[in-house]
Amino acid sequence: MAATMASLFLKTPTPYPSFPKTQKSLFTPSVNFPVPARKSSRTRAGTRISCGLIDPDGGKLVELFVEESQKDFKRGQALSLPSIRLSKIDLQWVHVLSEGWASPLKGFMRESEFLQTLHFNSLRLGDGSVVNMSVPIVLAVDDSQKQRIGSASSVALLDDRNNPIAILKDIEIYKHNKEERIARTWGTTAPGLPYVEETIKNAGNWLIGGDLEVIEPVKYYDGLDRFRLSPAELREEFTRRNADAVFAFQLRNPVHNGHALLMTDTRRRLLEMGYKNPVLLLHPLGGYTKADDVPLSWRMKQHEKVLEDGVLDPETTVVSIFPSPMHYAGPTEVQWHAKARINAGANFYIVGRDPAGMSHPLEKRDLYDADHGKKVLSMAPGLERLNILPFKVAAYDKTQSKMAFFDPSRAQDFLFISGTKMRTLAKNRENPPDGFMCPGGWKVLVEYYDSLAPAENGKVPVAVPA
């Protein structure tokens, strides 16, 4: 695919200091591969990121943090306002909004933004330009909360310990038409959609939108916060590495050698296009995932082994966590995944088979056509600046004992190992064919499923959503 834009070749600033290793936890595996140090100061809301990479949507990276000098005042103000206690997933959306992943959004969607998202998968800005926005980023309230808010123009948003996290100001409350939201986001209202069951089915009948003022950056204290680099911090890191192209790989599964082949081949293709130093953003999803997905802490441990074993080159790879919750909304959601990476500085996006898809909740089939994700991305409004790189099909080549690009002329030589098959092998402590996954990464996957084995009391630990 020909590049439609070129980025400036960047000068190297003072290198980041090395980051201390994470201490081991009794409950989650430690992750030790290096990450760039985070800077204590943050970009002011609305300031332009000038690092020579692709511009954020709207031309500016919109961060929503309160100035340090205003924090105490805002905390006091929050105590005097009607309040909404945020769910775990609500807090993840505050995180997403606060760091500018959804730029140019300035908070939870008001009705006009919500309707544009549902019906057009995009937002029209004041200057007439269009940016992509395919999934609603909204906050639901019930009847009693709406009554408590009354005529107030601002509300305080609290965490699970009732600490004020943010203020939502100049609010607008409007009807939460759940059926329309579900039908237009997922293309079905079939029961059993994971995100719907978790966040929409029992949510309030109203949505509240407004501008966010975030008092404290969202932290999870799970040993992984150092990997949660904001778009501004990622842009700084790409600049430090003299990246003249950034290609992003979205994933919510362990990395096998087929994935690695796709990523290394993408870099080769970019070098052939004339880029001098393309950098990979390996960007695992870190928000809500369904219970049968491998939890984030274990995935990060597995990714560490992939780099340790040299399957991916640490010198040309940035590993960071994307804080968004997962919808499993197929071609609709893959637009969100791509749009957010523009804001982080990526100008190339790798897309594979059935991105953001899942099995139909009631029938034995995929919920979405496996090829529609990449087709939609190539046509989606507001994503014209992003270069889409469709997956080549990778499978296990029995003649070479390694993952390779599928050759239909000798189809009998290839073995397709599905995610279900991979998980079954790991659960049964069986090894995949040599060359499917690096040994260290496979060991981590086996250890995860071992951790779910029946305990002495005969009870099997239940995997919980990440």
Coordinates of C-alpha atoms in Angstrom, one line a residue:
M1 CA 0.0 0.0 0.0
A2 CA 1.5 3.4 -0.9
A3 CA 1.9 5.8 1.9
T4 CA -0.4 8.8 1.5
M5 CA 1.6 11.0 3.8
A6 CA 5.1 11.4 5.0
S7 CA 6.2 12.5 8.5
L8 CA 9.2 14.7 9.3
F9 CA 12.4 13.0 10.4
L10 CA 12.8 14.0 14.0
K11 CA 15.7 15.1 16.1
T12 CA 16.6 13.1 19.2
P13 CA 16.0 14.9 22.5
T14 CA 17.7 13.9 25.8
P15 CA 16.9 10.2 26.3
Y16 CA 14.5 9.0 28.9
P17 CA 16.1 7.5 32.0
S18 CA 15.6 3.8 32.5
F19 CA 12.5 2.8 34.5
P20 CA 12.8 0.7 37.6
K21 CA 11.4 -2.8 37.4
T22 CA 8.1 -3.7 38.9
Q23 CA 8.2 -5.8 42.1
K24 CA 6.5 -9.1 42.1
S25 CA 3.0 -9.4 43.4
L26 CA 1.4 -12.4 45.1
F27 CA -1.5 -12.2 42.8
T28 CA -0.3 -11.1 39.4
P29 CA 2.9 -11.9 37.4
S30 CA 5.5 -9.2 37.3
V31 CA 6.3 -7.4 34.1
N32 CA 9.9 -6.3 33.7
F33 CA 10.5 -5.1 30.1
P34 CA 11.7 -1.4 30.1
V35 CA 9.3 1.5 29.4
P36 CA 10.1 5.2 29.0
A37 CA 9.9 7.2 32.1
R38 CA 6.7 9.3 32.5
K39 CA 7.0 13.0 32.9
S40 CA 5.3 14.6 35.9
S41 CA 3.9 17.5 34.0
R42 CA 1.1 17.1 31.6
T43 CA 0.1 19.1 28.5
R44 CA -2.5 21.7 29.2
A45 CA -6.0 21.2 27.7
G46 CA -6.1 22.2 24.1
T47 CA -2.3 22.7 23.5
R48 CA -0.9 21.5 20.2
I49 CA 1.5 18.6 20.2
S50 CA 4.3 19.6 17.8
C51 CA 6.4 16.5 17.3
G52 CA 6.3 16.1 13.6
L53 CA 3.9 13.1 13.8
I54 CA 0.4 13.0 12.3
D55 CA -1.7 15.7 13.9
P56 CA -4.4 14.6 16.4
D57 CA -8.0 14.8 15.4
G58 CA -9.2 18.4 15.3
G59 CA -5.5 19.5 15.1
K60 CA -5.0 19.5 18.9
L61 CA -4.6 16.9 21.6
V62 CA -7.3 17.7 24.1
E63 CA -6.2 16.7 27.6
L64 CA -8.8 17.4 30.4
F65 CA -6.7 17.7 33.6
V66 CA -7.1 20.5 36.1
E67 CA -4.0 22.7 36.6
E68 CA -2.0 21.8 39.6
S69 CA -2.7 25.1 41.3
Q70 CA -6.4 24.6 40.9
K71 CA -6.7 21.0 42.3
D72 CA -7.5 21.9 45.9
F73 CA -10.1 24.4 44.8
K74 CA -11.7 21.9 42.5
R75 CA -11.8 19.2 45.2
G76 CA -13.5 21.7 47.5
Q77 CA -16.0 22.6 44.8
A78 CA -16.7 18.9 44.1
L79 CA -17.8 18.4 47.7
S80 CA -20.5 21.0 47.3
L81 CA -22.0 19.5 44.1
P82 CA -24.5 16.7 43.5
S83 CA -22.4 13.5 42.9
I84 CA -22.3 10.4 40.7
R85 CA -20.4 7.4 41.8
L86 CA -18.6 5.9 38.8
S87 CA -18.5 2.2 37.9
K88 CA -15.2 0.6 37.1
I89 CA -16.0 1.0 33.4
D90 CA -17.2 4.6 33.8
L91 CA -13.8 5.3 35.4
Q92 CA -12.0 3.8 32.4
W93 CA -13.9 6.1 30.1
V94 CA -12.8 9.1 32.3
H95 CA -9.3 7.9 31.8
V96 CA -9.7 7.7 28.0
L97 CA -11.3 11.1 27.8
S98 CA -8.8 12.8 30.2
E99 CA -5.7 11.9 28.2
G100 CA -7.1 12.8 24.8
W101 CA -7.6 9.4 23.2
A102 CA -11.0 10.7 22.1
S103 CA -9.9 14.1 21.0
P104 CA -11.5 16.5 20.2
L105 CA -14.2 15.3 22.7
K106 CA -14.1 17.4 25.9
G107 CA -16.1 15.1 28.1
F108 CA -19.0 12.6 28.1
M109 CA -21.1 13.1 25.0
R110 CA -24.0 15.5 24.9
E111 CA -27.0 14.5 22.9
S112 CA -25.9 16.0 19.6
E113 CA -22.6 14.2 19.8
F114 CA -24.3 11.0 20.8
L115 CA -26.7 11.1 17.8
Q116 CA -23.9 11.9 15.4
T117 CA -21.9 8.9 16.7
L118 CA -24.8 6.5 16.5
H119 CA -26.0 7.6 13.0
F120 CA -22.9 8.8 11.2
N121 CA -19.9 7.2 13.1
S122 CA -18.4 10.7 13.1
L123 CA -18.5 14.2 14.5
R124 CA -18.7 17.4 12.5
L125 CA -16.6 20.1 14.0
G126 CA -17.2 23.9 14.1
D127 CA -15.0 24.5 11.0
G128 CA -16.9 21.9 9.0
S129 CA -14.3 19.2 9.2
V130 CA -15.2 15.6 10.2
V131 CA -13.5 13.3 12.6
N132 CA -14.3 9.7 13.2
M133 CA -16.2 8.7 16.4
S134 CA -17.9 5.3 16.1
V135 CA -18.7 4.3 19.7
P136 CA -20.7 6.4 22.2
I137 CA -18.7 7.6 25.2
V138 CA -21.5 8.3 27.6
L139 CA -22.4 8.3 31.3
A140 CA -25.8 6.9 32.4
V141 CA -27.8 8.0 35.4
D142 CA -31.0 6.6 36.8
D143 CA -34.2 8.4 37.7
S144 CA -33.2 9.0 41.4
Q145 CA -29.8 10.4 40.4
K146 CA -31.5 12.7 37.8
Q147 CA -33.8 14.0 40.5
R148 CA -30.9 14.6 42.9
I149 CA -29.1 16.6 40.2
G150 CA -32.1 18.8 39.7
S151 CA -31.2 22.1 38.1
A152 CA -27.5 21.9 39.0
S153 CA -25.2 22.8 36.1
S154 CA -22.3 20.7 37.3
V155 CA -21.8 17.3 39.1
A156 CA -18.9 15.7 40.9
L157 CA -17.7 12.3 39.7
L158 CA -16.6 10.0 42.5
D159 CA -14.5 6.8 42.5
D160 CA -15.5 3.6 44.5
R161 CA -14.1 5.1 47.7
N162 CA -16.2 8.3 47.2
N163 CA -13.1 10.4 46.3
P164 CA -13.8 13.2 43.8
I165 CA -12.1 12.3 40.5
A166 CA -13.6 14.9 38.2
I167 CA -16.2 17.6 37.8
L168 CA -18.6 17.4 34.8
K169 CA -19.8 20.9 34.0
D170 CA -22.3 22.6 31.8
I171 CA -24.2 19.4 31.9
E172 CA -27.0 18.2 29.6
I173 CA -29.3 15.3 30.6
Y174 CA -31.2 13.4 27.9
K175 CA -33.0 10.1 27.3
H176 CA -31.0 6.9 27.1
N177 CA -32.7 4.9 24.4
K178 CA -30.9 1.6 25.1
E179 CA -32.4 -0.4 22.2
E180 CA -31.4 2.2 19.6
R181 CA -27.9 2.4 21.1
I182 CA -27.4 -1.3 21.2
A183 CA -28.9 -1.9 17.7
R184 CA -26.8 0.8 16.0
T185 CA -23.5 -0.1 17.8
W186 CA -23.7 -3.9 17.6
G187 CA -26.1 -4.4 14.7
T188 CA -28.2 -6.7 16.8
T189 CA -30.1 -6.7 20.1
A190 CA -29.6 -10.4 20.8
P191 CA -29.1 -11.1 24.5
G192 CA -25.6 -12.0 25.7
L193 CA -23.5 -9.2 24.2
P194 CA -20.8 -8.9 26.9
Y195 CA -20.5 -5.1 27.1
V196 CA -24.2 -4.7 26.9
E197 CA -24.8 -7.1 29.8
E198 CA -22.1 -5.4 31.8
T199 CA -22.9 -1.7 31.3
I200 CA -26.1 -1.0 29.4
K201 CA -28.8 -3.6 30.3
N202 CA -29.2 -2.4 33.9
A203 CA -28.0 1.2 33.4
G204 CA -30.1 4.2 34.0
N205 CA -32.7 5.6 31.6
W206 CA -30.8 8.9 31.2
L207 CA -27.4 10.0 29.8
I208 CA -25.5 13.0 31.2
G209 CA -23.0 14.9 29.1
G210 CA -20.8 17.8 29.7
D211 CA -17.2 19.1 29.8
L212 CA -14.8 17.2 32.1
E213 CA -12.4 18.7 34.5
V214 CA -10.3 15.8 35.8
I215 CA -8.7 16.5 39.2
E216 CA -6.5 13.5 39.4
P217 CA -5.1 11.2 36.7
V218 CA -6.7 7.8 36.9
K219 CA -4.5 5.1 38.4
Y220 CA -5.1 1.4 39.0
Y221 CA -2.2 0.5 41.4
D222 CA -1.9 -2.9 39.7
G223 CA 1.8 -2.8 38.9
L224 CA 1.0 -1.8 35.3
D225 CA 0.4 2.0 35.6
R226 CA 3.9 2.7 34.2
F227 CA 2.8 1.1 30.9
R228 CA -0.2 3.3 30.6
L229 CA 1.4 6.0 28.5
S230 CA -0.9 8.8 27.4
P231 CA -1.0 10.0 23.7
A232 CA 1.2 12.9 24.6
E233 CA 3.7 10.6 26.3
L234 CA 3.7 8.2 23.4
R235 CA 4.3 11.1 21.0
E236 CA 7.3 12.1 23.1
E237 CA 8.7 8.6 23.0
F238 CA 8.2 8.3 19.2
T239 CA 10.1 11.6 18.8
R240 CA 12.9 10.4 21.1
R241 CA 13.3 7.3 18.9
N242 CA 13.4 9.4 15.6
A243 CA 10.3 7.6 14.3
D244 CA 9.4 8.8 10.8
A245 CA 6.4 6.4 10.8
V246 CA 4.4 4.7 13.6
F247 CA 2.4 1.6 12.9
A248 CA 0.0 0.4 15.6
F249 CA -1.1 -3.1 16.4
Q250 CA -4.3 -3.5 18.5
L251 CA -4.6 -6.7 20.4
R252 CA -6.4 -8.3 23.4
N253 CA -4.8 -11.8 23.1
P254 CA -1.4 -13.3 23.7
V255 CA 1.1 -12.7 20.8
H256 CA 2.0 -15.8 18.8
N257 CA 4.6 -15.9 16.0
G258 CA 1.9 -15.3 13.4
H259 CA 1.2 -11.9 14.9
A260 CA 4.9 -11.3 15.1
L261 CA 5.3 -12.2 11.5
L262 CA 2.7 -9.6 10.5
M263 CA 4.4 -6.9 12.6
T264 CA 7.9 -7.6 11.3
D265 CA 6.7 -7.8 7.7
T266 CA 4.9 -4.5 8.1
R267 CA 8.1 -2.9 9.2
R268 CA 9.9 -4.4 6.2
R269 CA 7.2 -3.0 3.9
L270 CA 7.5 0.4 5.4
L271 CA 11.2 0.4 4.9
E272 CA 10.7 -0.6 1.3
M273 CA 8.3 2.5 0.9
G274 CA 11.3 4.7 1.9
Y275 CA 10.7 5.2 5.6
K276 CA 14.0 5.2 7.6
N277 CA 12.8 4.3 11.1
P278 CA 9.3 3.0 11.4
V279 CA 8.4 2.2 15.0
L280 CA 5.8 -0.4 16.2
L281 CA 3.3 0.6 18.8
L282 CA 2.3 -2.8 20.4
H283 CA -0.8 -1.6 22.1
P284 CA -2.8 -4.2 24.1
L285 CA -6.2 -3.2 25.2
G286 CA -6.3 -2.6 29.0
G287 CA -9.9 -1.7 29.8
Y288 CA -12.9 -4.0 30.3
T289 CA -12.7 -7.4 28.6
K290 CA -15.0 -10.4 28.8
A291 CA -14.3 -13.0 31.5
D292 CA -12.9 -15.7 29.2
D293 CA -10.2 -13.4 27.7
V294 CA -6.8 -13.7 29.3
P295 CA -6.5 -10.9 31.9
L296 CA -4.3 -7.9 31.2
S297 CA -1.6 -8.7 33.8
W298 CA -1.0 -12.1 32.2
R299 CA -1.0 -10.7 28.7
M300 CA 1.6 -8.1 29.6
K301 CA 3.8 -10.9 31.1
Q302 CA 3.4 -12.8 27.9
H303 CA 4.3 -9.8 25.8
E304 CA 7.4 -9.3 27.9
K305 CA 8.6 -12.8 27.0
V306 CA 8.0 -12.1 23.3
L307 CA 10.4 -9.2 23.4
E308 CA 12.8 -11.1 25.7
D309 CA 13.0 -14.0 23.3
G310 CA 13.7 -11.6 20.4
V311 CA 10.5 -12.4 18.5
L312 CA 10.0 -8.6 18.3
D313 CA 12.8 -6.0 18.5
P314 CA 12.7 -3.9 21.6
E315 CA 14.7 -1.1 19.8
T316 CA 11.9 -0.6 17.3
T317 CA 8.9 -1.5 19.5
V318 CA 7.0 0.6 22.1
V319 CA 4.8 -1.4 24.4
S320 CA 2.0 0.5 26.1
I321 CA -1.5 -0.2 27.4
F322 CA -4.6 1.3 25.6
P323 CA -7.0 2.1 28.5
S324 CA -10.3 1.7 26.5
P325 CA -13.0 -0.8 27.5
M326 CA -13.8 -3.4 24.9
H327 CA -17.2 -3.4 23.2
Y328 CA -16.7 -6.5 20.8
A329 CA -18.7 -4.4 18.2
G330 CA -16.8 -5.5 15.1
P331 CA -16.6 -3.0 12.2
T332 CA -18.1 -0.3 14.4
E333 CA -15.6 -0.6 17.1
V334 CA -12.5 -1.1 14.9
Q335 CA -13.0 2.5 13.8
W336 CA -12.7 3.7 17.4
H337 CA -9.5 1.6 17.8
A338 CA -8.0 3.2 14.7
K339 CA -9.1 6.7 15.5
A340 CA -7.6 6.6 19.0
R341 CA -4.2 5.6 17.6
I342 CA -4.2 8.6 15.3
N343 CA -4.3 10.7 18.5
A344 CA -1.3 8.8 19.8
G345 CA 0.7 9.6 16.7
A346 CA 0.2 6.5 14.5
N347 CA -0.2 7.0 10.8
F348 CA -0.4 3.3 9.9
Y349 CA -2.8 0.8 11.4
I350 CA -2.6 -3.0 11.1
V351 CA -6.0 -4.6 10.8
G352 CA -6.7 -8.4 10.7
R353 CA -9.5 -10.9 10.4
D354 CA -12.7 -10.0 12.2
P355 CA -11.2 -7.1 14.3
A356 CA -13.1 -6.4 17.5
G357 CA -15.4 -9.3 16.6
M358 CA -16.7 -12.3 18.6
S359 CA -19.0 -15.3 18.2
H360 CA -22.7 -14.7 17.9
P361 CA -24.1 -14.9 21.5
L362 CA -26.9 -17.3 20.4
E363 CA -25.8 -19.0 17.2
K364 CA -22.7 -21.0 16.2
R365 CA -21.2 -18.4 13.8
D366 CA -19.2 -15.2 13.9
L367 CA -21.3 -12.1 14.8
Y368 CA -19.7 -10.1 12.0
D369 CA -18.3 -10.8 8.5
A370 CA -14.6 -11.4 9.0
D371 CA -13.6 -9.1 6.2
H372 CA -15.9 -6.2 6.9
G373 CA -13.6 -4.6 9.5
K374 CA -10.8 -3.9 7.1
K375 CA -13.2 -2.8 4.4
V376 CA -15.0 -0.4 6.7
L377 CA -11.7 1.1 7.8
S378 CA -10.7 1.9 4.2
M379 CA -14.0 3.9 3.7
A380 CA -14.7 5.3 7.2
P381 CA -15.4 9.0 7.5
G382 CA -12.6 10.9 9.3
L383 CA -10.0 8.2 8.9
E384 CA -8.7 9.3 5.5
R385 CA -5.4 10.4 7.0
L386 CA -4.7 6.9 8.4
N387 CA -3.0 4.3 6.2
I388 CA -4.7 0.9 6.7
L389 CA -2.5 -2.2 6.4
P390 CA -4.7 -5.3 6.1
F391 CA -3.3 -8.6 7.5
K392 CA -1.9 -11.2 5.2
V393 CA -3.2 -14.5 6.4
A394 CA -0.6 -16.3 8.6
A395 CA -0.8 -20.0 9.5
Y396 CA 1.5 -22.7 10.7
D397 CA 3.6 -24.1 7.8
K398 CA 4.2 -27.8 8.6
T399 CA 6.9 -28.0 6.0
Q400 CA 9.0 -25.3 7.7
S401 CA 7.8 -25.8 11.3
K402 CA 7.0 -22.1 11.7
M403 CA 4.3 -19.5 11.2
A404 CA 4.3 -18.3 7.6
F405 CA 2.0 -16.5 5.1
F406 CA -0.6 -18.8 3.8
D407 CA 0.0 -20.2 0.3
P408 CA -3.3 -21.4 -1.2
S409 CA -1.4 -23.4 -3.8
R410 CA -0.2 -25.8 -1.1
A411 CA -3.1 -25.4 1.4
Q412 CA -2.4 -29.0 2.7
D413 CA 0.9 -27.8 4.2
F414 CA -0.8 -25.3 6.5
L415 CA -2.4 -25.7 9.9
F416 CA -4.8 -23.0 11.3
I417 CA -4.6 -22.8 15.1
S418 CA -7.6 -20.8 16.3
G419 CA -7.7 -18.9 19.6
T420 CA -10.0 -21.6 21.0
K421 CA -7.6 -24.3 20.0
M422 CA -4.7 -22.3 21.5
R423 CA -6.5 -21.9 24.8
T424 CA -7.5 -25.6 24.9
L425 CA -3.9 -26.6 24.4
A426 CA -2.7 -24.3 27.2
K427 CA -5.5 -25.5 29.6
N428 CA -4.5 -29.1 29.0
R429 CA -0.8 -28.3 29.3
E430 CA -0.2 -29.5 25.8
N431 CA 2.5 -27.9 23.7
P432 CA 1.6 -26.3 20.3
P433 CA 3.7 -27.1 17.3
D434 CA 7.3 -25.8 17.5
G435 CA 7.5 -22.3 16.1
F436 CA 3.9 -21.3 16.9
M437 CA 4.8 -19.2 20.0
C438 CA 8.0 -18.5 21.7
P439 CA 8.6 -20.9 24.6
G440 CA 8.7 -18.2 27.3
G441 CA 5.4 -16.8 26.1
W442 CA 3.7 -20.2 26.0
K443 CA 4.9 -20.9 29.5
V444 CA 3.2 -17.8 30.7
L445 CA -0.1 -18.8 29.0
V446 CA 0.1 -22.3 30.6
E447 CA 0.8 -20.7 34.0
Y448 CA -2.3 -18.6 33.7
Y449 CA -4.6 -21.5 33.0
D450 CA -2.9 -23.5 35.8
S451 CA -3.9 -20.6 38.1
L452 CA -7.5 -21.4 37.3
A453 CA -7.2 -25.1 38.2
P454 CA -9.3 -26.5 41.1
A455 CA -8.0 -25.6 44.5
E456 CA -7.9 -28.0 47.4
N457 CA -11.5 -27.3 48.3
G458 CA -12.4 -28.4 44.8
K459 CA -13.6 -24.9 43.7
V460 CA -12.4 -23.6 40.4
P461 CA -11.3 -19.9 40.5
V462 CA -13.5 -17.9 38.1
A463 CA -11.7 -15.6 35.5
V464 CA -13.0 -12.1 36.0
P465 CA -13.2 -9.3 33.4
A466 CA -10.0 -7.3 33.3

